[in-house]
Short mmCIF file of C-alpha atoms in Angstrom, two decimals:
data_model
loop_
_atom_site.label_atom_id
_atom_site.label_comp_id
_atom_site.label_asym_id
_atom_site.label_seq_id
_atom_site.Cartn_x
_atom_site.Cartn_y
_atom_site.Cartn_z
CA UNK A 1 192.15 201.71 83.72
CA UNK A 2 195.26 203.43 85.06
CA UNK A 3 196.60 202.90 88.56
CA UNK A 4 198.84 205.35 90.39
CA UNK A 5 202.53 204.50 89.93
CA UNK A 6 203.14 204.04 93.66
CA UNK A 7 201.50 201.58 96.03
CA UNK A 8 200.20 202.64 99.42
CA UNK A 9 203.51 201.51 100.87
CA UNK A 10 205.35 203.72 98.40
CA UNK A 11 203.17 206.73 99.26
CA UNK A 12 203.73 206.03 102.95
CA UNK A 13 207.48 205.96 102.33
CA UNK A 14 207.34 209.44 100.80
CA UNK A 15 205.21 210.77 103.66
CA UNK A 16 207.70 209.40 106.18
CA UNK A 17 210.43 211.21 104.30
CA UNK A 18 208.50 214.49 104.57
CA UNK A 19 207.97 213.96 108.31
CA UNK A 20 211.69 213.30 108.79
CA UNK A 21 212.55 216.55 107.04
CA UNK A 22 210.18 218.45 109.31
CA UNK A 23 211.56 216.68 112.38
CA UNK A 24 215.16 217.40 111.32
CA UNK A 25 214.40 221.14 111.23
CA UNK A 26 212.52 221.13 114.51
CA UNK A 27 215.12 219.27 116.58
CA UNK A 28 218.18 220.27 114.56
CA UNK A 29 219.16 216.71 113.71
CA UNK A 30 220.85 216.67 110.26
CA UNK A 31 221.12 212.86 110.29
CA UNK A 32 217.37 212.71 109.77
CA UNK A 33 217.85 214.51 106.46
CA UNK A 34 219.92 211.59 105.15
CA UNK A 35 217.21 209.17 106.15
CA UNK A 36 214.61 211.36 104.45
CA UNK A 37 216.63 211.41 101.22
CA UNK A 38 216.83 207.62 101.35
CA UNK A 39 213.06 207.35 101.80
CA UNK A 40 212.56 209.72 98.86
CA UNK A 41 214.95 207.79 96.65
CA UNK A 42 213.58 204.30 97.29
CA UNK A 43 210.13 204.83 95.67
CA UNK A 44 211.70 206.70 92.76
CA UNK A 45 214.18 203.92 92.05
CA UNK A 46 211.42 201.32 92.45
CA UNK A 47 209.15 203.18 90.00
CA UNK A 48 211.94 203.42 87.43
CA UNK A 49 212.74 199.72 87.82
CA UNK A 50 209.12 198.74 87.29
CA UNK A 51 208.23 201.12 84.44
CA UNK A 52 211.45 201.25 82.45
CA UNK A 53 211.50 197.71 80.92
CA UNK A 54 209.75 197.54 77.56
CA UNK A 55 207.04 194.89 77.40
CA UNK A 56 204.81 193.79 74.59
CA UNK A 57 202.69 190.75 74.09
CA UNK A 58 199.96 189.04 72.11
CA UNK A 59 196.78 187.64 73.58
CA UNK A 60 194.34 185.09 72.16
CA UNK A 61 191.36 183.51 73.86
CA UNK A 62 189.61 180.20 73.35
CA UNK A 63 186.09 179.85 74.79
CA UNK A 64 184.94 176.26 75.27
CA UNK A 65 181.35 177.17 74.32
CA UNK A 66 180.76 179.25 71.20
CA UNK A 67 177.35 180.40 72.39
CA UNK A 68 177.08 180.74 76.15
CA UNK A 69 173.58 180.33 77.56
CA UNK A 70 172.36 182.40 80.51
CA UNK A 71 173.22 180.33 83.58
CA UNK A 72 175.72 178.15 81.70
CA UNK A 73 179.40 177.96 82.69
CA UNK A 74 182.17 177.98 80.13
CA UNK A 75 185.95 177.74 80.34
CA UNK A 76 188.14 180.48 78.89
CA UNK A 77 191.76 179.79 78.00
CA UNK A 78 193.94 182.86 77.50
CA UNK A 79 197.17 182.33 75.60
CA UNK A 80 199.58 185.10 76.53
CA UNK A 81 202.88 185.54 74.70
CA UNK A 82 204.83 188.17 76.64
CA UNK A 83 207.99 189.68 75.26
CA UNK A 84 210.10 191.46 77.88
CA UNK A 85 213.72 191.96 78.86
CA UNK A 86 212.95 190.37 82.20
CA UNK A 87 209.92 188.22 82.90
CA UNK A 88 207.86 189.95 85.61
CA UNK A 89 206.04 188.43 88.52
CA UNK A 90 202.68 189.88 89.49
CA UNK A 91 198.93 189.60 89.10
CA UNK A 92 196.85 189.26 85.93
CA UNK A 93 193.22 190.13 85.35
CA UNK A 94 190.97 189.78 82.31
CA UNK A 95 188.28 192.44 82.14
CA UNK A 96 184.79 190.88 82.23
CA UNK A 97 181.63 192.53 80.85
CA UNK A 98 178.36 192.67 82.77
CA UNK A 99 177.03 189.83 80.58
CA UNK A 100 179.15 187.24 82.41
CA UNK A 101 180.37 186.60 85.94
CA UNK A 102 183.49 184.84 87.10
CA UNK A 103 186.92 185.20 88.70
CA UNK A 104 189.21 186.16 85.84
CA UNK A 105 192.36 186.90 87.84
CA UNK A 106 195.30 185.24 89.46
CA UNK A 107 199.04 185.27 89.97
CA UNK A 108 201.19 185.58 86.89
CA UNK A 109 204.21 183.35 87.19
CA UNK A 110 207.33 183.88 85.16
CA UNK A 111 207.16 182.01 81.88
CA UNK A 112 203.39 181.49 81.96
CA UNK A 113 201.86 181.18 78.50
CA UNK A 114 198.37 179.93 79.35
CA UNK A 115 195.86 181.41 81.80
CA UNK A 116 192.49 179.82 82.55
CA UNK A 117 189.28 180.83 84.25
CA UNK A 118 185.55 180.13 84.10
CA UNK A 119 182.66 182.45 83.29
CA UNK A 120 178.92 182.05 83.76
CA UNK A 121 176.38 183.69 81.47
CA UNK A 122 174.45 186.34 83.39
CA UNK A 123 172.78 188.52 80.76
CA UNK A 124 171.87 188.19 77.09
CA UNK A 125 173.99 190.09 74.62
CA UNK A 126 177.20 190.31 72.64
CA UNK A 127 180.05 191.61 74.79
CA UNK A 128 183.82 191.78 74.84
CA UNK A 129 186.21 189.87 77.08
CA UNK A 130 189.38 191.75 77.88
CA UNK A 131 191.74 193.42 77.55
CA UNK A 132 194.20 191.44 79.66
CA UNK A 133 195.76 193.48 82.45
CA UNK A 134 199.12 192.61 84.02
CA UNK A 135 200.00 194.28 87.33
CA UNK A 136 203.57 194.04 88.55
CA UNK A 137 205.14 195.37 91.76
CA UNK A 138 208.80 195.85 92.70
CA UNK A 139 210.32 193.49 95.31
CA UNK A 140 209.82 196.08 98.08
CA UNK A 141 206.20 196.72 97.18
CA UNK A 142 206.71 200.46 96.64
CA UNK A 143 205.88 200.95 92.97
CA UNK A 144 203.41 199.23 90.66
CA UNK A 145 202.67 199.03 86.98
CA UNK A 146 199.47 197.93 85.27
CA UNK A 147 199.59 197.40 81.54
CA UNK A 148 197.03 196.26 78.96
CA UNK A 149 197.89 193.55 76.47
CA UNK A 150 196.15 192.34 73.34
CA UNK A 151 192.72 192.94 71.93
CA UNK A 152 189.33 191.96 73.24
CA UNK A 153 187.43 188.79 72.28
CA UNK A 154 183.70 188.73 71.64
CA UNK A 155 181.44 186.45 73.65
CA UNK A 156 177.76 185.90 72.89
CA UNK A 157 175.36 185.10 75.72
CA UNK A 158 172.12 183.66 74.36
CA UNK A 159 168.81 183.15 76.19
CA UNK A 160 168.33 180.03 78.25
CA UNK A 161 166.53 177.21 76.45
CA UNK A 162 164.26 175.25 78.78
CA UNK A 163 163.32 171.66 77.95
CA UNK A 164 159.59 171.52 77.19
CA UNK A 165 157.23 168.60 76.76
CA UNK A 166 156.44 167.62 73.15
CA UNK A 167 153.06 168.39 71.68
CA UNK A 168 150.80 165.34 72.18
CA UNK A 169 149.23 165.87 68.73
CA UNK A 170 150.73 166.77 65.35
CA UNK A 171 148.81 169.32 63.34
CA UNK A 172 149.47 170.95 60.01
CA UNK A 173 148.36 173.99 58.11
CA UNK A 174 145.46 172.06 56.61
CA UNK A 175 144.32 170.76 59.97
CA UNK A 176 145.75 167.30 59.44
CA UNK A 177 149.15 165.68 59.60
CA UNK A 178 152.32 166.51 57.73
CA UNK A 179 152.50 166.32 53.95
CA UNK A 180 155.40 164.77 52.03
CA UNK A 181 157.27 166.32 49.19
CA UNK A 182 160.72 166.26 47.64
CA UNK A 183 162.04 169.64 48.67
CA UNK A 184 165.08 169.82 50.93
CA UNK A 185 168.18 167.73 50.56
CA UNK A 186 169.55 165.70 53.40
CA UNK A 187 171.62 162.57 53.91
CA UNK A 188 170.18 159.47 55.52
CA UNK A 189 166.81 159.38 53.81
CA UNK A 190 165.47 156.17 52.37
CA UNK A 191 163.70 157.95 49.50
CA UNK A 192 166.45 158.33 46.91
CA UNK A 193 165.87 159.81 43.45
CA UNK A 194 168.80 159.91 41.04
CA UNK A 195 169.41 163.03 38.96
CA UNK A 196 172.06 164.16 36.52
CA UNK A 197 175.42 165.25 37.90
CA UNK A 198 176.10 168.99 37.91
CA UNK A 199 179.46 170.65 38.63
CA UNK A 200 179.92 171.08 42.37
CA UNK A 201 178.18 167.87 43.41
CA UNK A 202 180.18 165.70 45.79
CA UNK A 203 181.63 162.55 44.21
CA UNK A 204 180.49 160.66 47.29
CA UNK A 205 176.87 161.21 46.21
CA UNK A 206 177.29 159.49 42.84
CA UNK A 207 174.56 156.86 42.26
CA UNK A 208 176.68 154.19 40.57
CA UNK A 209 173.80 151.84 39.75
CA UNK A 210 171.82 154.59 38.00
CA UNK A 211 175.00 155.77 36.27
CA UNK A 212 175.61 152.28 34.86
CA UNK A 213 171.99 151.93 33.80
CA UNK A 214 171.66 155.29 32.02
CA UNK A 215 175.20 155.74 30.77
CA UNK A 216 175.38 159.27 32.27
CA UNK A 217 176.87 160.34 35.59
CA UNK A 218 174.02 160.40 38.13
CA UNK A 219 173.95 161.52 41.78
CA UNK A 220 171.61 160.75 44.66
CA UNK A 221 168.96 163.30 45.51
CA UNK A 222 167.50 162.62 48.90
CA UNK A 223 163.88 163.33 49.68
CA UNK A 224 162.60 164.16 53.08
CA UNK A 225 159.26 164.84 54.64
CA UNK A 226 158.18 168.45 54.59
CA UNK A 227 157.05 169.75 57.95
CA UNK A 228 153.87 171.66 58.62
CA UNK A 229 154.57 175.27 59.46
CA UNK A 230 154.57 176.63 62.99
CA UNK A 231 154.86 180.29 63.88
CA UNK A 232 156.23 181.81 67.09
CA UNK A 233 155.63 185.53 67.62
CA UNK A 234 157.64 187.55 70.15
CA UNK A 235 155.78 190.79 70.90
CA UNK A 236 158.50 193.42 71.26
CA UNK A 237 156.18 196.45 71.36
CA UNK A 238 157.68 199.00 73.75
CA UNK A 239 154.28 199.68 75.30
CA UNK A 240 154.09 196.05 76.44
CA UNK A 241 157.40 196.04 78.30
CA UNK A 242 158.01 199.60 79.50
CA UNK A 243 159.68 199.22 82.91
CA UNK A 244 161.36 202.56 83.77
CA UNK A 245 164.57 202.19 85.75
CA UNK A 246 164.83 198.42 85.24
CA UNK A 247 167.46 197.15 82.83
CA UNK A 248 167.19 194.46 81.77
CA UNK A 249 163.47 193.91 82.26
CA UNK A 250 163.14 190.50 83.97
CA UNK A 251 159.72 189.94 82.39
CA UNK A 252 161.11 190.49 78.90
CA UNK A 253 164.02 188.18 79.66
CA UNK A 254 161.54 185.47 80.63
CA UNK A 255 159.62 186.06 77.40
CA UNK A 256 162.76 185.77 75.26
CA UNK A 257 163.76 182.54 77.00
CA UNK A 258 160.25 181.15 76.44
CA UNK A 259 160.39 182.16 72.77
CA UNK A 260 163.66 180.26 72.25
CA UNK A 261 162.41 177.25 74.20
CA UNK A 262 159.12 176.99 72.29
CA UNK A 263 160.85 177.32 68.90
CA UNK A 264 163.34 174.57 69.75
CA UNK A 265 160.55 172.36 71.09
CA UNK A 266 158.45 172.73 67.93
CA UNK A 267 161.31 171.96 65.58
CA UNK A 268 162.08 168.87 67.66
CA UNK A 269 158.44 167.88 67.16
CA UNK A 270 159.04 167.94 63.41
CA UNK A 271 157.71 171.36 62.49
CA UNK A 272 159.30 173.97 60.30
CA UNK A 273 159.29 177.03 62.58
CA UNK A 274 159.34 180.72 61.71
CA UNK A 275 160.08 183.06 64.60
CA UNK A 276 159.00 186.65 64.00
CA UNK A 277 158.59 189.74 66.12
CA UNK A 278 155.48 191.87 66.52
CA UNK A 279 156.47 194.04 63.53
CA UNK A 280 156.75 191.04 61.22
CA UNK A 281 160.56 190.92 61.18
CA UNK A 282 161.90 187.39 60.80
CA UNK A 283 164.16 186.54 63.74
CA UNK A 284 164.89 182.98 62.69
CA UNK A 285 163.69 180.06 60.62
CA UNK A 286 164.22 176.54 61.95
CA UNK A 287 164.14 173.38 59.84
CA UNK A 288 166.00 170.95 62.04
CA UNK A 289 169.54 172.15 61.32
CA UNK A 290 171.95 173.12 64.10
CA UNK A 291 172.96 176.29 62.25
CA UNK A 292 169.32 177.42 62.20
CA UNK A 293 169.07 176.99 65.95
CA UNK A 294 172.30 178.89 66.60
CA UNK A 295 171.24 181.67 64.24
CA UNK A 296 167.96 182.13 66.11
CA UNK A 297 169.68 182.18 69.50
CA UNK A 298 172.17 184.78 68.30
CA UNK A 299 169.31 186.92 66.97
CA UNK A 300 167.47 186.61 70.29
CA UNK A 301 170.64 187.54 72.19
CA UNK A 302 170.29 191.17 71.14
CA UNK A 303 166.53 191.77 70.87
CA UNK A 304 164.97 194.49 73.00
CA UNK A 305 161.52 196.09 73.29
CA UNK A 306 160.79 198.57 70.52
CA UNK A 307 158.14 199.67 68.05
CA UNK A 308 154.49 198.74 67.99
CA UNK A 309 152.50 195.55 67.43
CA UNK A 310 150.71 194.53 64.27
CA UNK A 311 147.59 192.42 63.89
CA UNK A 312 148.25 188.68 64.22
CA UNK A 313 146.46 187.85 60.97
CA UNK A 314 148.64 190.39 59.15
CA UNK A 315 151.78 188.94 60.72
CA UNK A 316 151.09 185.38 59.56
CA UNK A 317 149.98 186.54 56.14
CA UNK A 318 146.38 185.43 56.47
CA UNK A 319 147.39 181.80 56.20
CA UNK A 320 146.34 179.07 58.60
CA UNK A 321 149.53 177.71 60.15
CA UNK A 322 149.77 174.76 62.48
CA UNK A 323 150.80 175.72 66.00
CA UNK A 324 150.79 179.49 66.54
CA UNK A 325 152.47 180.68 69.73
CA UNK A 326 152.31 184.35 70.68
CA UNK A 327 154.37 185.68 73.57
CA UNK A 328 153.39 189.16 74.66
CA UNK A 329 153.58 191.49 77.64
CA UNK A 330 151.11 193.69 79.47
CA UNK A 331 148.01 193.54 77.26
CA UNK A 332 144.66 195.00 78.21
CA UNK A 333 141.14 193.72 77.69
CA UNK A 334 140.70 195.63 74.42
CA UNK A 335 144.02 194.36 73.03
CA UNK A 336 143.15 190.78 73.92
CA UNK A 337 139.67 191.04 72.42
CA UNK A 338 141.16 192.17 69.10
CA UNK A 339 143.54 189.24 68.91
CA UNK A 340 142.44 186.53 66.50
CA UNK A 341 144.26 183.21 66.05
CA UNK A 342 144.13 183.57 62.23
CA UNK A 343 142.78 180.06 61.79
CA UNK A 344 145.71 178.41 63.53
CA UNK A 345 145.23 174.76 64.42
CA UNK A 346 146.81 175.22 67.86
CA UNK A 347 146.77 178.88 69.01
CA UNK A 348 148.68 179.48 72.26
CA UNK A 349 149.06 182.84 74.01
CA UNK A 350 151.49 183.70 76.81
CA UNK A 351 151.25 187.11 78.44
CA UNK A 352 153.45 188.79 81.05
CA UNK A 353 151.50 191.10 83.34
CA UNK A 354 148.12 191.07 81.51
CA UNK A 355 145.12 192.99 82.77
CA UNK A 356 142.58 191.03 84.83
CA UNK A 357 140.18 190.31 81.99
CA UNK A 358 142.70 190.06 79.15
CA UNK A 359 143.32 186.32 79.14
CA UNK A 360 139.61 185.35 79.40
CA UNK A 361 138.91 187.72 76.48
CA UNK A 362 141.59 186.02 74.40
CA UNK A 363 140.40 182.57 75.43
CA UNK A 364 136.94 183.43 74.12
CA UNK A 365 138.47 183.59 70.63
CA UNK A 366 140.04 180.14 70.93
CA UNK A 367 143.43 180.91 72.44
CA UNK A 368 144.88 178.60 75.06
CA UNK A 369 146.33 181.13 77.51
CA UNK A 370 148.79 181.36 80.38
CA UNK A 371 150.29 184.20 82.38
CA UNK A 372 154.06 184.28 82.88
CA UNK A 373 156.23 186.17 85.34
CA UNK A 374 159.95 186.34 86.05
CA UNK A 375 159.53 183.40 88.47
CA UNK A 376 157.39 181.24 86.20
CA UNK A 377 158.45 177.66 85.61
CA UNK A 378 158.31 177.72 81.81
CA UNK A 379 158.03 173.94 81.53
CA UNK A 380 154.92 173.97 83.74
CA UNK A 381 153.40 176.93 81.88
CA UNK A 382 153.90 175.12 78.56
CA UNK A 383 152.39 171.93 79.96
CA UNK A 384 149.27 173.87 80.98
CA UNK A 385 148.53 175.23 77.49
CA UNK A 386 149.59 172.59 74.99
CA UNK A 387 146.54 171.14 73.22
CA UNK A 388 145.42 167.63 74.04
CA UNK A 389 143.94 165.26 71.44
CA UNK A 390 140.42 166.38 70.53
CA UNK A 391 140.96 169.88 71.96
CA UNK A 392 142.20 171.64 68.81
CA UNK A 393 140.79 174.82 67.46
CA UNK A 394 139.76 175.02 63.93
#
């Protein structure tokens, strides 16, 4: 963004000079010419004084929250190292993308090295903060200079995660409770099985008692309970979400937020959760680790409607998972009648803008259904469809 070199006051000064020249010729007053020359010279000298000094600087930003949720506020600290012959005084502004809102501007005082402001997540996506703009004006307010400094910094706005009630029953792929097996490693488990040391193992995991007993270096291998699988499907088919002239689609934003919330809820309930889209693409796999959760939210930050839907049974591979949650858009009666829960122990269907008979048609096949809109309280919608003890399908 480039501003004109003169302020409105500077332009007015030049116009006054022109008027004085005209007046000097009309009334034959040569003294007005001298005043006109002075008015012409002042903006020129001011512009030279503002634009001549060489300035360079480095900019770095620290965002208090790595992943900013829609509706969440985060603090941004801008460290600005300005190199100039004379430290200027003026106004600074950090360019903000449409994904966030906030007041990223203020007065730049001589010698400032740290600038701070707050932003609030407004829209999912990966966007850039910056560049930093510094606007300086001469002491008379006639000339101005706006200069960009530093590079941009990326900020990721992820969908809002709503706290949902836990499932009142725990179901697995076989229709019962979770199985146990020694599969994933994790500290803190009571089930410890020693194994032989291999290069790369941490010395802190050495099992000294087993080492003394066997005469070989042994390390602890922790066992943990394996979780029954849960599947969350986000229907991204373009035909479900086509809203010409509306970007972003508020219904799709609600669906993405619900998808993230359900996945987090299920993993908190002890399930291993796979989140896939309607084409079968894996968006995230959650097994109780913070990195898994962050990876899913980052993936959901950039999803958009596209492609077509596949059959639910084909998406889940013909297996019978535990909870199966499908989040779709505007489905019709025929689409709903073709949907089968693929033997899921707890099939749940959310639809945004379904046809009048769509949800009853899906319910006839065992789905627990709910309609969602951009104003839906997701916690209440989830509470309405979660299965109660004795009300499980299959």
